[in-house]
C-alpha atoms as one frame of an Amber mdcrd trajectory, in Angstrom:
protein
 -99.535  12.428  11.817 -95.920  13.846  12.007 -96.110  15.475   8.799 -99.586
  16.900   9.630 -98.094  18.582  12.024 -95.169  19.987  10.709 -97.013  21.414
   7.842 -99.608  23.016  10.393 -96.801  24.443  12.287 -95.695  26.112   8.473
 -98.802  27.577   7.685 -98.477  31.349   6.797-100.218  33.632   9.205-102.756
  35.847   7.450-105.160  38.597   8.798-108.645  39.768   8.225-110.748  43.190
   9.023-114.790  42.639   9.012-116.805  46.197   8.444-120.270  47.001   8.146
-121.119  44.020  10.591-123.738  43.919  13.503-121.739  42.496  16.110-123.611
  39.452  16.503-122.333  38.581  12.772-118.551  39.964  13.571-119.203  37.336
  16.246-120.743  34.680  14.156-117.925  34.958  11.740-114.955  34.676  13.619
-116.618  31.434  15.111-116.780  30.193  11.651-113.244  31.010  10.657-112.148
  29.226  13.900-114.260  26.028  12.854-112.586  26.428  10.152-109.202  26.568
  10.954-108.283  22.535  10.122-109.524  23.111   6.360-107.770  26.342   5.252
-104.419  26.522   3.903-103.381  29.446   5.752-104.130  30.063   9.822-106.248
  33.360  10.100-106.625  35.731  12.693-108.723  39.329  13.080-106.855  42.512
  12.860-108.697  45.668  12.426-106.054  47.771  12.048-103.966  46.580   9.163
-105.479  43.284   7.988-104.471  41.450   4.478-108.344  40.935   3.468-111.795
  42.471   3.808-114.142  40.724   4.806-117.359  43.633   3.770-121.242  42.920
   4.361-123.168  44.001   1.198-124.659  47.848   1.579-121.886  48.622   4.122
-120.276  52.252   3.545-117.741  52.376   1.019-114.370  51.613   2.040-111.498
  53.656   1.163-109.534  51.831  -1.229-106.772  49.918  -0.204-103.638  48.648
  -2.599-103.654  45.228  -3.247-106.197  44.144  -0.326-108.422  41.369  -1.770
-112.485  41.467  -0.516-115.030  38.798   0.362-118.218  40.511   0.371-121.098
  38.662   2.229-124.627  39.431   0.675-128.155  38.276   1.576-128.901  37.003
  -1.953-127.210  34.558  -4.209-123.383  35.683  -4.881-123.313  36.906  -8.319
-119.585  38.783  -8.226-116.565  36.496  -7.543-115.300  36.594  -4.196-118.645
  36.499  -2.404-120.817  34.071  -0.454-124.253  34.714   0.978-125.090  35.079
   4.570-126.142  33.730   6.392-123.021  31.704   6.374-122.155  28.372   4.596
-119.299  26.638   5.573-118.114  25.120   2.313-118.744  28.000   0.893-116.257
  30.494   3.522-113.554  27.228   3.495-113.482  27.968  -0.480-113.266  31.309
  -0.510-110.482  31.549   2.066-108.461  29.337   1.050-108.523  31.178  -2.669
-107.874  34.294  -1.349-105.336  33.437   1.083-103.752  31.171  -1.782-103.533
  34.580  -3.727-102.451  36.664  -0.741 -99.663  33.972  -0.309 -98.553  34.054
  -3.883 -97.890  37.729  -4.157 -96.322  37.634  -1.039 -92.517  39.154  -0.687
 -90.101  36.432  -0.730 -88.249  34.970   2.310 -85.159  37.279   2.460 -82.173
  35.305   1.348 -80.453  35.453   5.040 -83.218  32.916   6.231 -84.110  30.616
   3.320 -87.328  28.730   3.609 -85.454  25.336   2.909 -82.019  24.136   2.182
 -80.838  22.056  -1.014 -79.496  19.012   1.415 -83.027  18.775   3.321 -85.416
  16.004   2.276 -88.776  18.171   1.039 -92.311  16.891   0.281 -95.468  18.736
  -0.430 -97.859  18.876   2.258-100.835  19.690   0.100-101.199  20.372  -3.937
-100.253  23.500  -5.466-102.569  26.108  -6.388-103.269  26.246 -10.174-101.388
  29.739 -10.396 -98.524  27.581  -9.200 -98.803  24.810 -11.735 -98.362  27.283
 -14.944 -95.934  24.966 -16.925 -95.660  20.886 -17.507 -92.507  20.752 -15.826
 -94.313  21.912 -12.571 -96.845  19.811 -12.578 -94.215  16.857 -13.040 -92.568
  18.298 -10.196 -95.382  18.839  -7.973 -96.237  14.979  -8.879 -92.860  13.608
  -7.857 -93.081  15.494  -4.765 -96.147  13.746  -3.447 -94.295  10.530  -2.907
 -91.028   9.956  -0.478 -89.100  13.199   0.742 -86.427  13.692  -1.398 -83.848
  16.203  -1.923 -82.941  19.008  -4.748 -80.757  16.539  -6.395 -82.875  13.613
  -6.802 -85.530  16.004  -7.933 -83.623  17.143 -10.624 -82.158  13.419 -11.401
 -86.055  11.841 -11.605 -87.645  14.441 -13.043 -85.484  15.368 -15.931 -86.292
  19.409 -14.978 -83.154  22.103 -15.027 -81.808  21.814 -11.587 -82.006  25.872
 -11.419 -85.845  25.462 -12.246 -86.174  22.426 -10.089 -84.993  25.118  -6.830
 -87.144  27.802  -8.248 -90.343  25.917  -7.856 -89.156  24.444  -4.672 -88.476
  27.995  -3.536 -91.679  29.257  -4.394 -93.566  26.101  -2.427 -91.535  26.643
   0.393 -92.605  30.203   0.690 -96.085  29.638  -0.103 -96.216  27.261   3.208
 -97.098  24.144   0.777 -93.815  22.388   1.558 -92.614  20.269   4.445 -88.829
  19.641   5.016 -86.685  17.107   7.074 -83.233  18.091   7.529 -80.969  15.721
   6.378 -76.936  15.564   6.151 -77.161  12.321   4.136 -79.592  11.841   0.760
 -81.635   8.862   0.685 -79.523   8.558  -3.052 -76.790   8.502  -1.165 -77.251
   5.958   1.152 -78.582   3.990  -1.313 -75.575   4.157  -3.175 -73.220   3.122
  -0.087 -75.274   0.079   0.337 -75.116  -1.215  -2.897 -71.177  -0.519  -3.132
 -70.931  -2.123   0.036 -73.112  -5.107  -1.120 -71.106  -5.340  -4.419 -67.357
  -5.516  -2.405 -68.746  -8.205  -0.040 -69.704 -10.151  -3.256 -66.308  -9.762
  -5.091 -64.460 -10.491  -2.036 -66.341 -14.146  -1.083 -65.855 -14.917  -5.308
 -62.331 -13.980  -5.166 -62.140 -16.173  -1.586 -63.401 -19.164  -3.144 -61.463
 -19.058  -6.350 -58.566 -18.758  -4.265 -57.284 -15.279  -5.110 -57.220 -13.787
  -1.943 -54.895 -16.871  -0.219 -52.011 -16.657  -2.520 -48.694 -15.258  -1.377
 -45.515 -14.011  -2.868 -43.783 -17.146  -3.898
């Protein structure tokens, strides 16, 4: 439940505009995006002014074209473009599409500037859902993204288990963390570390009760 949470509370914030809409369906669809808002990868909100996608009904005026702003188009037929679901609404059907286009939005996102990373390389990290496929474009990823389902663990035992580049190892991490796939748990001591410590601990407390009942430790300068 925790970790719910914390990854909920990570979730990038994106925006949508709606046009050529009756508003009874501007209406309608907001209500399903809000229904919605458990399911989706990224928490959306309307913004007319400046939004990150269109969300056009089929027939509406053309729109002036905008730079890198992905559409969902909502016809009255069956969808035969990608990036378009019929209305009237489906709910599977807008929980897909969103979460593809927001995964998309997310991934050509700017980077977290480097004054406020996303995640340090002491914190204990976990994913809190499974990469998108652009995300997984090499073997060593999707090793990576496997590990990170387990246990939290930190850069270093990332790198150690997985047998990935410790420089690629904080790239994908990076890129996760940015993405809002990753939850982290600040942590001044690894969970490699600690192990460690116990297990020297555990071997000095042996040693010292073998050399106690050979003798060893009782002698004194004669």
């Amino acid at each position: 439940m925790d970790s719910h949470l914390h990854a909920d509370k990570t979730r990038p914030e994106l925006t949508y505009s709606l046009h050529g809409l009756s508003e009874r369906e501007m209406t309608l669809f907001k209500s399903f995006v809000r229904l919605l808002d458990h399911l989706t990868h990224q928490r959306w909100t309307c913004n007319q002014t400046d939004a990150q996608l269109r969300v056009v009904r089929e027939g509406a005026a053309s729109l002036p074209p905008a730079k890198d702003r992905p559409v969902l188009v909502l016809c009255s037929g069956t969808p035969t473009t990608p990036h378009a679901i019929s209305y009237p609404i489906h709910a599977d059907a807008l929980e897909r599409e969103l979460n593809l286009l927001g995964d998309l939005i997310a991934l050509h996102a700017p980077a977290a500037p480097r004054s406020t990373p996303a995640w340090s390389r002491q914190d204990l990290v976990h994913l809190s859902r499974w990469p998108t496929p652009e995300l997984l474009n090499s073997r060593d990823r999707i090793r990576l993204a496997t590990l990170m389902t387990g246990r939290p663990l930190t850069l270093r035992d990332i790198h150690e288990r997985s047998g990935v580049e410790e420089d690629s190892c904080f790239e994908f991490v990076t890129v996760l963390a940015n993405s809002g796939m990753l939850v982290r748990e600040s942590s001044g001591l690894a969970p490699r570390q600690v192990s460690a410590n116990h297990a020297a601990a555990i071997q000095a407390g042996l040693l010292s009760r073998i050399r106690s009942r050979l003798g060893l430790g009782l002698r004194t300068a004669g």
